[in-house]
Amino acid sequence: MIAEVIIDIAHSEVDKVFDYVALPDTKKGQRVLVPFGNRNIEGYVINLKDKSELENEKLKTIIKPLDNFIILTDELLKLSEYMQQKNHLKKVDTLRLFLPSGMRKGKVKELLKTVYVANLFKPKDELMLLVRKNAIQQINLIEFLENEKVYKSSDLIQKFGATAVNKLANLGILKKSNLKIYRKPQSNIKEDKKVILTDEQNFAIKEILCEPKINLLFGVTGSGKTEVYMHCIDSVVKSGKSAIMLVPEISLTPQILSVFKARFGDNVAILHSGLSVGERFDEWQRIRNGDAQIVIGARSAIFAPVTNLGLIIIDEEHDSSYKSESNPRFFTHNVAKFRGEYNKCPVVLGSATPSIDSFWRAKNKEYKLIELTKRANNKQMPQIQIIDMCSEISFGNTGMFSRQLLSDLKECIEHKNQAIIFVNRRGFSSYIICRECGYIAKCEDCDASLVYHKEESELKCHFCGKRYKALTKCPNCGSEYIRMGAVGTERVVEELKRIFPNVKILRMDVDNTRSKNAHSKILEEFSSNAPSVLVGTQIIAKGHDFPNVTLVGIVDADMSLHFSDFRSVERTFQLVTQVAGRAGRADKFGKVVLQTYCPKHYVYKYAANYDYKSFFEKEINLRETTKFPPFAKIVRILISSEDENLAKNIGSKIYLPICQLEEKNKSDFLFCRAMKSPVAKIQRKFRFQILMRFKQSVADMLTDEIYKIVQKNTNPKANIFIEDNPSNLS
Ligand code: ADP
Ligand code: ZN
Ligand code: ZN
């Protein structure tokens, strides 16, 4: 037999299928070691066939299989082909998505433990004759053993000593064996709360399970979507199938995991970046072996090796983390649709604030729209009050808190309740500038201003992570008049501590939640103290259930509004709704104070009324008139290189045929220009871009052409990426 093998090297030159002579037990989907050039390399068998086009004498032979199981199921192999075509990815880049990290190059192995199995091949008194009469420990050990029972080697040695254990092993009374141990991620299991489903929930479950369609579950925050997911999963699992549920990485909180563990126990496997490599490998194995039928994880869990898939859920479907914006680029929803179709099973996209794109598809009947219009516990949505920060200034208040927010905070604290203050920026201030000469501290490697982090007394680049010493005076003119830019979480904490010196003020952002359990520690501290205030970024906006939070303050809601991206208004709506959803979830009434410099912006009017549908109508009309997605497609070709001229030259070389393409399709192109990127340098690489927008009807055809043009102009000294409706245009 001949095996078609893809070599595990990500290079366009070897992005093809190589023929090898198969071993007798070589199987399709196996990972194998093969000779390649003058070394041995890992590869993947994607097909077996009788004959090669090449002469057999010229073919090399597979050296050995690398695992004792098959990694790539037929479904995953088909998915790989689909992604190569749809996302223009290299073969090996798609295959690597299917493996748990650390598996390649054998960095992680199965954890095996030595055990002994008792083999009492004769009655105990006869066995005792085989050992010396004064070997008390050996006699005790024989006394202790029960036939065919498995004992941990360490336990036996501890009780009876290594000599006795070894002696009995030599006599064949103990048989050595290896037991596979699963490394399991820790989770504290809460009590499973049984609820009586509302009519809306029951209806939703029925609609989802009745046919293999893509469903958009549009349910206000607190409407009990999780309960709907769990019932659907339960039903699917009972019919012998598996389910995948995705949640954004930052809402993969201990809370949500413990809820699922409580209901489904060990049938749940968890995949996320907080696990150790070993834990992830073992969870992956439990999924692959069918020991766990339910997978919960972040984006990459969509590639989990489940067989017999019966349901896919993407919670918070609007979340930007579902789009992979670095290589390999893909959109999770498309992968979910592929797997749903392949397995003929339903896909659920759930959100309180669906993406404009998804809601548009639901309106056009591509998705089935299912609504949950009421909160499950009948609690009212918190009131959102919009505060005009410009008028605060005219009243002489130049602080970061409006008078309203301050008085509400005071009241909240007096009543021993809890408050959340949302700030969409970490660190102390966005930038620092010298008042005398205008010097702005910038990163040496990036075209970006540095962010002051007071706690560590450092300046950090949020593009590359590089750290610098904090400034006490201007390095340019020596002046000590240094001014801070817009506020970040640290500065808000400092200000709150000054105003409320006796109140517990906590902070939560990526800077202080990097370590494994930091997240839950902060949350525990917050929930066990009242009154208390939690200051945080987006990280606090999702998934948490805080029963005692009665007040939510949004310090500067406009921050996400001014990003140079067509989704910025949509994002702002989502963020406001989500943050607001943290207030008044249990028995207490909640309130939200939203501070803005653009109080008249339509996004706030609709968000304050929780009126997603009107917001959608307004936004979709705007997109249609201005010709933005979903009515058009934006494509950016990004060229980066340490050599500025090279980046520019490649850009010009690509731009020429692009202009010809535009000329040929004049009526379809809405925009086409070559320029420096807004952030012209990141990590010492200069960035040049060609930005295009064209009509949706011709998008696929033109995108294919663009890929062809780029492929002809690759250069080993430059990176060239093609981005499709990018959400980050920096
Ligand atoms: P969502 O994900 O839609 O924001 P959740 O699933 O988090 O909402 O549910 C909000 C709260 O309502 C949770 O505390 C949940 O336990 C509770 N809940 C869900 N369904 C019901 C129900 N049918 N009856 C009572 N409480 C419910
Ligand atoms: Zn200066
Ligand atoms: Zn930098």
PDB file of N, CA and C in Angstrom, residues 416-502:
ATOM      1  N   LYS A 416     -24.464  48.627  52.260  1.00  0.00           N
ATOM      2  CA  LYS A 416     -23.621  47.426  52.294  1.00  0.00           C
ATOM      3  C   LYS A 416     -23.851  46.520  51.077  1.00  0.00           C
ATOM      4  N   ASN A 417     -24.058  47.139  49.939  1.00  0.00           N
ATOM      5  CA  ASN A 417     -24.167  46.384  48.701  1.00  0.00           C
ATOM      6  C   ASN A 417     -22.842  46.419  47.950  1.00  0.00           C
ATOM      7  N   GLN A 418     -22.853  45.879  46.745  1.00  0.00           N
ATOM      8  CA  GLN A 418     -21.617  45.841  45.966  1.00  0.00           C
ATOM      9  C   GLN A 418     -21.786  46.577  44.642  1.00  0.00           C
ATOM     10  N   ALA A 419     -20.678  47.107  44.147  1.00  0.00           N
ATOM     11  CA  ALA A 419     -20.720  47.831  42.878  1.00  0.00           C
ATOM     12  C   ALA A 419     -19.628  47.322  41.953  1.00  0.00           C
ATOM     13  N   ILE A 420     -19.890  47.440  40.658  1.00  0.00           N
ATOM     14  CA  ILE A 420     -18.884  47.113  39.657  1.00  0.00           C
ATOM     15  C   ILE A 420     -18.608  48.371  38.843  1.00  0.00           C
ATOM     16  N   ILE A 421     -17.352  48.688  38.673  1.00  0.00           N
ATOM     17  CA  ILE A 421     -16.995  49.831  37.834  1.00  0.00           C
ATOM     18  C   ILE A 421     -16.246  49.291  36.630  1.00  0.00           C
ATOM     19  N   PHE A 422     -16.785  49.573  35.478  1.00  0.00           N
ATOM     20  CA  PHE A 422     -16.210  49.043  34.252  1.00  0.00           C
ATOM     21  C   PHE A 422     -15.349  50.100  33.558  1.00  0.00           C
ATOM     22  N   VAL A 423     -14.115  49.741  33.257  1.00  0.00           N
ATOM     23  CA  VAL A 423     -13.200  50.630  32.540  1.00  0.00           C
ATOM     24  C   VAL A 423     -12.595  49.823  31.410  1.00  0.00           C
ATOM     25  N   ASN A 424     -12.727  50.318  30.213  1.00  0.00           N
ATOM     26  CA  ASN A 424     -12.275  49.518  29.080  1.00  0.00           C
ATOM     27  C   ASN A 424     -10.781  49.662  28.796  1.00  0.00           C
ATOM     28  N   ARG A 425      -9.992  49.923  29.818  1.00  0.00           N
ATOM     29  CA  ARG A 425      -8.558  50.042  29.581  1.00  0.00           C
ATOM     30  C   ARG A 425      -7.806  49.642  30.831  1.00  0.00           C
ATOM     31  N   ARG A 426      -6.792  48.781  30.646  1.00  0.00           N
ATOM     32  CA  ARG A 426      -5.995  48.395  31.801  1.00  0.00           C
ATOM     33  C   ARG A 426      -4.842  49.359  31.973  1.00  0.00           C
ATOM     34  N   GLY A 427      -4.154  49.215  33.091  1.00  0.00           N
ATOM     35  CA  GLY A 427      -3.059  50.125  33.377  1.00  0.00           C
ATOM     36  C   GLY A 427      -3.559  51.355  34.100  1.00  0.00           C
ATOM     37  N   PHE A 428      -2.695  52.378  34.187  1.00  0.00           N
ATOM     38  CA  PHE A 428      -3.045  53.569  34.949  1.00  0.00           C
ATOM     39  C   PHE A 428      -3.556  54.668  34.033  1.00  0.00           C
ATOM     40  N   SER A 429      -2.859  54.869  32.923  1.00  0.00           N
ATOM     41  CA  SER A 429      -3.331  55.868  31.968  1.00  0.00           C
ATOM     42  C   SER A 429      -2.929  55.453  30.571  1.00  0.00           C
ATOM     43  N   SER A 430      -3.670  55.925  29.589  1.00  0.00           N
ATOM     44  CA  SER A 430      -3.454  55.455  28.228  1.00  0.00           C
ATOM     45  C   SER A 430      -2.107  55.888  27.653  1.00  0.00           C
ATOM     46  N   TYR A 431      -1.657  57.074  27.998  1.00  0.00           N
ATOM     47  CA  TYR A 431      -0.358  57.528  27.500  1.00  0.00           C
ATOM     48  C   TYR A 431       0.165  58.594  28.452  1.00  0.00           C
ATOM     49  N   ILE A 432       1.439  58.935  28.320  1.00  0.00           N
ATOM     50  CA  ILE A 432       1.929  60.054  29.114  1.00  0.00           C
ATOM     51  C   ILE A 432       2.626  61.041  28.196  1.00  0.00           C
ATOM     52  N   ILE A 433       2.414  62.292  28.477  1.00  0.00           N
ATOM     53  CA  ILE A 433       2.901  63.333  27.582  1.00  0.00           C
ATOM     54  C   ILE A 433       3.557  64.427  28.417  1.00  0.00           C
ATOM     55  N   CYS A 434       4.663  64.997  27.882  1.00  0.00           N
ATOM     56  CA  CYS A 434       5.331  66.103  28.575  1.00  0.00           C
ATOM     57  C   CYS A 434       4.600  67.400  28.249  1.00  0.00           C
ATOM     58  N   ARG A 435       4.213  68.108  29.278  1.00  0.00           N
ATOM     59  CA  ARG A 435       3.459  69.340  29.051  1.00  0.00           C
ATOM     60  C   ARG A 435       4.316  70.459  28.495  1.00  0.00           C
ATOM     61  N   GLU A 436       5.615  70.365  28.723  1.00  0.00           N
ATOM     62  CA  GLU A 436       6.492  71.437  28.272  1.00  0.00           C
ATOM     63  C   GLU A 436       6.828  71.302  26.787  1.00  0.00           C
ATOM     64  N   CYS A 437       7.246  70.099  26.381  1.00  0.00           N
ATOM     65  CA  CYS A 437       7.741  69.970  25.010  1.00  0.00           C
ATOM     66  C   CYS A 437       6.882  69.036  24.146  1.00  0.00           C
ATOM     67  N   GLY A 438       5.885  68.393  24.737  1.00  0.00           N
ATOM     68  CA  GLY A 438       4.993  67.555  23.935  1.00  0.00           C
ATOM     69  C   GLY A 438       5.511  66.150  23.697  1.00  0.00           C
ATOM     70  N   TYR A 439       6.623  65.796  24.350  1.00  0.00           N
ATOM     71  CA  TYR A 439       7.176  64.443  24.195  1.00  0.00           C
ATOM     72  C   TYR A 439       6.161  63.396  24.653  1.00  0.00           C
ATOM     73  N   ILE A 440       5.988  62.346  23.838  1.00  0.00           N
ATOM     74  CA  ILE A 440       5.125  61.225  24.238  1.00  0.00           C
ATOM     75  C   ILE A 440       5.982  59.970  24.310  1.00  0.00           C
ATOM     76  N   ALA A 441       5.889  59.236  25.402  1.00  0.00           N
ATOM     77  CA  ALA A 441       6.693  58.019  25.546  1.00  0.00           C
ATOM     78  C   ALA A 441       6.175  56.958  24.586  1.00  0.00           C
ATOM     79  N   LYS A 442       7.091  56.454  23.750  1.00  0.00           N
ATOM     80  CA  LYS A 442       6.693  55.455  22.758  1.00  0.00           C
ATOM     81  C   LYS A 442       7.555  54.207  22.866  1.00  0.00           C
ATOM     82  N   CYS A 443       7.016  53.112  22.353  1.00  0.00           N
ATOM     83  CA  CYS A 443       7.771  51.864  22.326  1.00  0.00           C
ATOM     84  C   CYS A 443       8.861  51.951  21.259  1.00  0.00           C
ATOM     85  N   GLU A 444      10.042  51.397  21.591  1.00  0.00           N
ATOM     86  CA  GLU A 444      11.143  51.419  20.623  1.00  0.00           C
ATOM     87  C   GLU A 444      10.838  50.555  19.403  1.00  0.00           C
ATOM     88  N   ASP A 445      10.068  49.499  19.621  1.00  0.00           N
ATOM     89  CA  ASP A 445       9.840  48.533  18.556  1.00  0.00           C
ATOM     90  C   ASP A 445       8.516  48.723  17.826  1.00  0.00           C
ATOM     91  N   CYS A 446       7.636  49.523  18.401  1.00  0.00           N
ATOM     92  CA  CYS A 446       6.310  49.675  17.808  1.00  0.00           C
ATOM     93  C   CYS A 446       5.981  51.158  17.645  1.00  0.00           C
ATOM     94  N   ASP A 447       5.106  51.396  16.710  1.00  0.00           N
ATOM     95  CA  ASP A 447       4.624  52.751  16.520  1.00  0.00           C
ATOM     96  C   ASP A 447       3.424  52.951  17.457  1.00  0.00           C
ATOM     97  N   ALA A 448       3.700  52.928  18.771  1.00  0.00           N
ATOM     98  CA  ALA A 448       2.592  52.978  19.721  1.00  0.00           C
ATOM     99  C   ALA A 448       3.037  53.673  20.997  1.00  0.00           C
ATOM    100  N   SER A 449       2.141  54.423  21.608  1.00  0.00           N
ATOM    101  CA  SER A 449       2.520  55.074  22.856  1.00  0.00           C
ATOM    102  C   SER A 449       2.425  54.076  24.005  1.00  0.00           C
ATOM    103  N   LEU A 450       3.247  54.334  25.024  1.00  0.00           N
ATOM    104  CA  LEU A 450       3.335  53.394  26.137  1.00  0.00           C
ATOM    105  C   LEU A 450       2.259  53.683  27.181  1.00  0.00           C
ATOM    106  N   VAL A 451       1.849  52.625  27.868  1.00  0.00           N
ATOM    107  CA  VAL A 451       0.818  52.757  28.889  1.00  0.00           C
ATOM    108  C   VAL A 451       1.482  52.677  30.258  1.00  0.00           C
ATOM    109  N   TYR A 452       1.109  53.594  31.126  1.00  0.00           N
ATOM    110  CA  TYR A 452       1.696  53.629  32.459  1.00  0.00           C
ATOM    111  C   TYR A 452       1.002  52.631  33.372  1.00  0.00           C
ATOM    112  N   HIS A 453       1.776  51.735  33.995  1.00  0.00           N
ATOM    113  CA  HIS A 453       1.247  50.803  34.987  1.00  0.00           C
ATOM    114  C   HIS A 453       1.856  51.172  36.326  1.00  0.00           C
ATOM    115  N   LYS A 454       1.076  51.802  37.155  1.00  0.00           N
ATOM    116  CA  LYS A 454       1.626  52.369  38.383  1.00  0.00           C
ATOM    117  C   LYS A 454       2.047  51.282  39.365  1.00  0.00           C
ATOM    118  N   GLU A 455       1.238  50.213  39.471  1.00  0.00           N
ATOM    119  CA  GLU A 455       1.518  49.177  40.457  1.00  0.00           C
ATOM    120  C   GLU A 455       2.924  48.614  40.297  1.00  0.00           C
ATOM    121  N   GLU A 456       3.329  48.378  39.060  1.00  0.00           N
ATOM    122  CA  GLU A 456       4.672  47.841  38.832  1.00  0.00           C
ATOM    123  C   GLU A 456       5.672  48.954  38.567  1.00  0.00           C
ATOM    124  N   SER A 457       5.180  50.194  38.560  1.00  0.00           N
ATOM    125  CA  SER A 457       5.995  51.347  38.250  1.00  0.00           C
ATOM    126  C   SER A 457       6.730  51.145  36.922  1.00  0.00           C
ATOM    127  N   GLU A 458       5.942  50.860  35.907  1.00  0.00           N
ATOM    128  CA  GLU A 458       6.510  50.559  34.601  1.00  0.00           C
ATOM    129  C   GLU A 458       5.658  51.167  33.499  1.00  0.00           C
ATOM    130  N   LEU A 459       6.294  51.328  32.349  1.00  0.00           N
ATOM    131  CA  LEU A 459       5.550  51.675  31.148  1.00  0.00           C
ATOM    132  C   LEU A 459       5.516  50.404  30.300  1.00  0.00           C
ATOM    133  N   LYS A 460       4.342  50.094  29.762  1.00  0.00           N
ATOM    134  CA  LYS A 460       4.259  48.866  28.968  1.00  0.00           C
ATOM    135  C   LYS A 460       3.722  49.175  27.582  1.00  0.00           C
ATOM    136  N   CYS A 461       4.234  48.400  26.615  1.00  0.00           N
ATOM    137  CA  CYS A 461       3.689  48.491  25.270  1.00  0.00           C
ATOM    138  C   CYS A 461       2.602  47.433  25.153  1.00  0.00           C
ATOM    139  N   HIS A 462       1.386  47.849  24.842  1.00  0.00           N
ATOM    140  CA  HIS A 462       0.299  46.871  24.752  1.00  0.00           C
ATOM    141  C   HIS A 462       0.280  46.133  23.411  1.00  0.00           C
ATOM    142  N   PHE A 463       1.213  46.471  22.528  1.00  0.00           N
ATOM    143  CA  PHE A 463       1.296  45.738  21.264  1.00  0.00           C
ATOM    144  C   PHE A 463       2.289  44.586  21.359  1.00  0.00           C
ATOM    145  N   CYS A 464       3.444  44.835  21.985  1.00  0.00           N
ATOM    146  CA  CYS A 464       4.456  43.781  22.021  1.00  0.00           C
ATOM    147  C   CYS A 464       4.791  43.335  23.440  1.00  0.00           C
ATOM    148  N   GLY A 465       4.279  44.043  24.446  1.00  0.00           N
ATOM    149  CA  GLY A 465       4.515  43.627  25.819  1.00  0.00           C
ATOM    150  C   GLY A 465       5.813  44.139  26.433  1.00  0.00           C
ATOM    151  N   LYS A 466       6.631  44.838  25.654  1.00  0.00           N
ATOM    152  CA  LYS A 466       7.910  45.324  26.168  1.00  0.00           C
ATOM    153  C   LYS A 466       7.697  46.290  27.332  1.00  0.00           C
ATOM    154  N   ARG A 467       8.581  46.205  28.336  1.00  0.00           N
ATOM    155  CA  ARG A 467       8.438  47.041  29.525  1.00  0.00           C
ATOM    156  C   ARG A 467       9.556  48.071  29.618  1.00  0.00           C
ATOM    157  N   TYR A 468       9.231  49.226  30.146  1.00  0.00           N
ATOM    158  CA  TYR A 468      10.206  50.302  30.338  1.00  0.00           C
ATOM    159  C   TYR A 468      10.023  50.859  31.743  1.00  0.00           C
ATOM    160  N   LYS A 469      11.094  51.490  32.250  1.00  0.00           N
ATOM    161  CA  LYS A 469      11.008  52.149  33.561  1.00  0.00           C
ATOM    162  C   LYS A 469      10.042  53.322  33.483  1.00  0.00           C
ATOM    163  N   ALA A 470       9.312  53.548  34.558  1.00  0.00           N
ATOM    164  CA  ALA A 470       8.404  54.704  34.580  1.00  0.00           C
ATOM    165  C   ALA A 470       9.216  55.997  34.581  1.00  0.00           C
ATOM    166  N   LEU A 471       8.631  57.058  34.074  1.00  0.00           N
ATOM    167  CA  LEU A 471       9.344  58.331  33.974  1.00  0.00           C
ATOM    168  C   LEU A 471       9.003  59.235  35.154  1.00  0.00           C
ATOM    169  N   THR A 472       9.998  59.898  35.686  1.00  0.00           N
ATOM    170  CA  THR A 472       9.699  60.920  36.684  1.00  0.00           C
ATOM    171  C   THR A 472       9.859  62.294  36.053  1.00  0.00           C
ATOM    172  N   LYS A 473      10.698  62.349  35.015  1.00  0.00           N
ATOM    173  CA  LYS A 473      10.773  63.596  34.264  1.00  0.00           C
ATOM    174  C   LYS A 473      10.956  63.298  32.779  1.00  0.00           C
ATOM    175  N   CYS A 474      10.741  64.311  31.994  1.00  0.00           N
ATOM    176  CA  CYS A 474      10.776  64.129  30.551  1.00  0.00           C
ATOM    177  C   CYS A 474      12.197  63.833  30.073  1.00  0.00           C
ATOM    178  N   PRO A 475      12.419  62.740  29.365  1.00  0.00           N
ATOM    179  CA  PRO A 475      13.765  62.417  28.890  1.00  0.00           C
ATOM    180  C   PRO A 475      14.228  63.390  27.807  1.00  0.00           C
ATOM    181  N   ASN A 476      13.313  64.157  27.269  1.00  0.00           N
ATOM    182  CA  ASN A 476      13.633  65.074  26.184  1.00  0.00           C
ATOM    183  C   ASN A 476      14.078  66.433  26.710  1.00  0.00           C
ATOM    184  N   CYS A 477      13.309  67.036  27.619  1.00  0.00           N
ATOM    185  CA  CYS A 477      13.625  68.381  28.088  1.00  0.00           C
ATOM    186  C   CYS A 477      13.856  68.452  29.586  1.00  0.00           C
ATOM    187  N   GLY A 478      13.662  67.330  30.285  1.00  0.00           N
ATOM    188  CA  GLY A 478      13.931  67.324  31.712  1.00  0.00           C
ATOM    189  C   GLY A 478      12.808  67.878  32.571  1.00  0.00           C
ATOM    190  N   SER A 479      11.753  68.323  31.959  1.00  0.00           N
ATOM    191  CA  SER A 479      10.642  68.891  32.722  1.00  0.00           C
ATOM    192  C   SER A 479       9.958  67.822  33.572  1.00  0.00           C
ATOM    193  N   GLU A 480       9.420  68.238  34.735  1.00  0.00           N
ATOM    194  CA  GLU A 480       8.722  67.280  35.581  1.00  0.00           C
ATOM    195  C   GLU A 480       7.218  67.345  35.388  1.00  0.00           C
ATOM    196  N   TYR A 481       6.803  68.215  34.481  1.00  0.00           N
ATOM    197  CA  TYR A 481       5.363  68.330  34.233  1.00  0.00           C
ATOM    198  C   TYR A 481       4.916  67.266  33.238  1.00  0.00           C
ATOM    199  N   ILE A 482       4.567  66.129  33.779  1.00  0.00           N
ATOM    200  CA  ILE A 482       4.152  65.030  32.912  1.00  0.00           C
ATOM    201  C   ILE A 482       2.668  64.790  33.123  1.00  0.00           C
ATOM    202  N   ARG A 483       1.946  64.732  32.014  1.00  0.00           N
ATOM    203  CA  ARG A 483       0.505  64.610  32.118  1.00  0.00           C
ATOM    204  C   ARG A 483       0.064  63.204  31.704  1.00  0.00           C
ATOM    205  N   MET A 484      -0.989  62.721  32.348  1.00  0.00           N
ATOM    206  CA  MET A 484      -1.510  61.393  32.053  1.00  0.00           C
ATOM    207  C   MET A 484      -2.649  61.478  31.043  1.00  0.00           C
ATOM    208  N   GLY A 485      -2.763  60.468  30.190  1.00  0.00           N
ATOM    209  CA  GLY A 485      -3.884  60.414  29.252  1.00  0.00           C
ATOM    210  C   GLY A 485      -5.111  59.801  29.918  1.00  0.00           C
ATOM    211  N   ALA A 486      -6.003  59.282  29.103  1.00  0.00           N
ATOM    212  CA  ALA A 486      -7.274  58.758  29.606  1.00  0.00           C
ATOM    213  C   ALA A 486      -7.062  57.694  30.687  1.00  0.00           C
ATOM    214  N   VAL A 487      -8.029  57.542  31.557  1.00  0.00           N
ATOM    215  CA  VAL A 487      -7.859  56.677  32.718  1.00  0.00           C
ATOM    216  C   VAL A 487      -7.881  55.199  32.382  1.00  0.00           C
ATOM    217  N   GLY A 488      -7.180  54.433  33.193  1.00  0.00           N
ATOM    218  CA  GLY A 488      -7.214  52.981  33.115  1.00  0.00           C
ATOM    219  C   GLY A 488      -7.638  52.429  34.472  1.00  0.00           C
ATOM    220  N   THR A 489      -7.766  51.109  34.557  1.00  0.00           N
ATOM    221  CA  THR A 489      -8.272  50.482  35.790  1.00  0.00           C
ATOM    222  C   THR A 489      -7.496  50.889  37.049  1.00  0.00           C
ATOM    223  N   GLU A 490      -6.157  50.932  36.951  1.00  0.00           N
ATOM    224  CA  GLU A 490      -5.363  51.217  38.150  1.00  0.00           C
ATOM    225  C   GLU A 490      -5.689  52.591  38.718  1.00  0.00           C
ATOM    226  N   ARG A 491      -5.876  53.554  37.810  1.00  0.00           N
ATOM    227  CA  ARG A 491      -6.128  54.907  38.267  1.00  0.00           C
ATOM    228  C   ARG A 491      -7.519  55.016  38.904  1.00  0.00           C
ATOM    229  N   VAL A 492      -8.469  54.269  38.363  1.00  0.00           N
ATOM    230  CA  VAL A 492      -9.816  54.275  38.937  1.00  0.00           C
ATOM    231  C   VAL A 492      -9.775  53.683  40.348  1.00  0.00           C
ATOM    232  N   VAL A 493      -9.010  52.609  40.513  1.00  0.00           N
ATOM    233  CA  VAL A 493      -8.870  52.001  41.841  1.00  0.00           C
ATOM    234  C   VAL A 493      -8.268  53.002  42.812  1.00  0.00           C
ATOM    235  N   GLU A 494      -7.220  53.684  42.379  1.00  0.00           N
ATOM    236  CA  GLU A 494      -6.548  54.646  43.258  1.00  0.00           C
ATOM    237  C   GLU A 494      -7.516  55.744  43.699  1.00  0.00           C
ATOM    238  N   GLU A 495      -8.300  56.238  42.741  1.00  0.00           N
ATOM    239  CA  GLU A 495      -9.251  57.305  43.033  1.00  0.00           C
ATOM    240  C   GLU A 495     -10.343  56.812  44.004  1.00  0.00           C
ATOM    241  N   LEU A 496     -10.828  55.597  43.780  1.00  0.00           N
ATOM    242  CA  LEU A 496     -11.876  55.059  44.661  1.00  0.00           C
ATOM    243  C   LEU A 496     -11.356  54.863  46.083  1.00  0.00           C
ATOM    244  N   LYS A 497     -10.095  54.414  46.178  1.00  0.00           N
ATOM    245  CA  LYS A 497      -9.510  54.207  47.504  1.00  0.00           C
ATOM    246  C   LYS A 497      -9.388  55.523  48.247  1.00  0.00           C
ATOM    247  N   ARG A 498      -9.132  56.578  47.475  1.00  0.00           N
ATOM    248  CA  ARG A 498      -9.009  57.900  48.088  1.00  0.00           C
ATOM    249  C   ARG A 498     -10.386  58.361  48.604  1.00  0.00           C
ATOM    250  N   ILE A 499     -11.420  58.143  47.800  1.00  0.00           N
ATOM    251  CA  ILE A 499     -12.756  58.621  48.189  1.00  0.00           C
ATOM    252  C   ILE A 499     -13.381  57.732  49.270  1.00  0.00           C
ATOM    253  N   PHE A 500     -13.165  56.419  49.153  1.00  0.00           N
ATOM    254  CA  PHE A 500     -13.764  55.476  50.116  1.00  0.00           C
ATOM    255  C   PHE A 500     -12.657  54.673  50.809  1.00  0.00           C
ATOM    256  N   PRO A 501     -11.927  55.326  51.722  1.00  0.00           N
ATOM    257  CA  PRO A 501     -10.743  54.664  52.285  1.00  0.00           C
ATOM    258  C   PRO A 501     -11.062  53.382  53.063  1.00  0.00           C
ATOM    259  N   ASN A 502     -12.286  53.204  53.535  1.00  0.00           N
ATOM    260  CA  ASN A 502     -12.572  52.031  54.362  1.00  0.00           C
ATOM    261  C   ASN A 502     -13.293  50.918  53.616  1.00  0.00           C
TER     262      ASN A 502
END
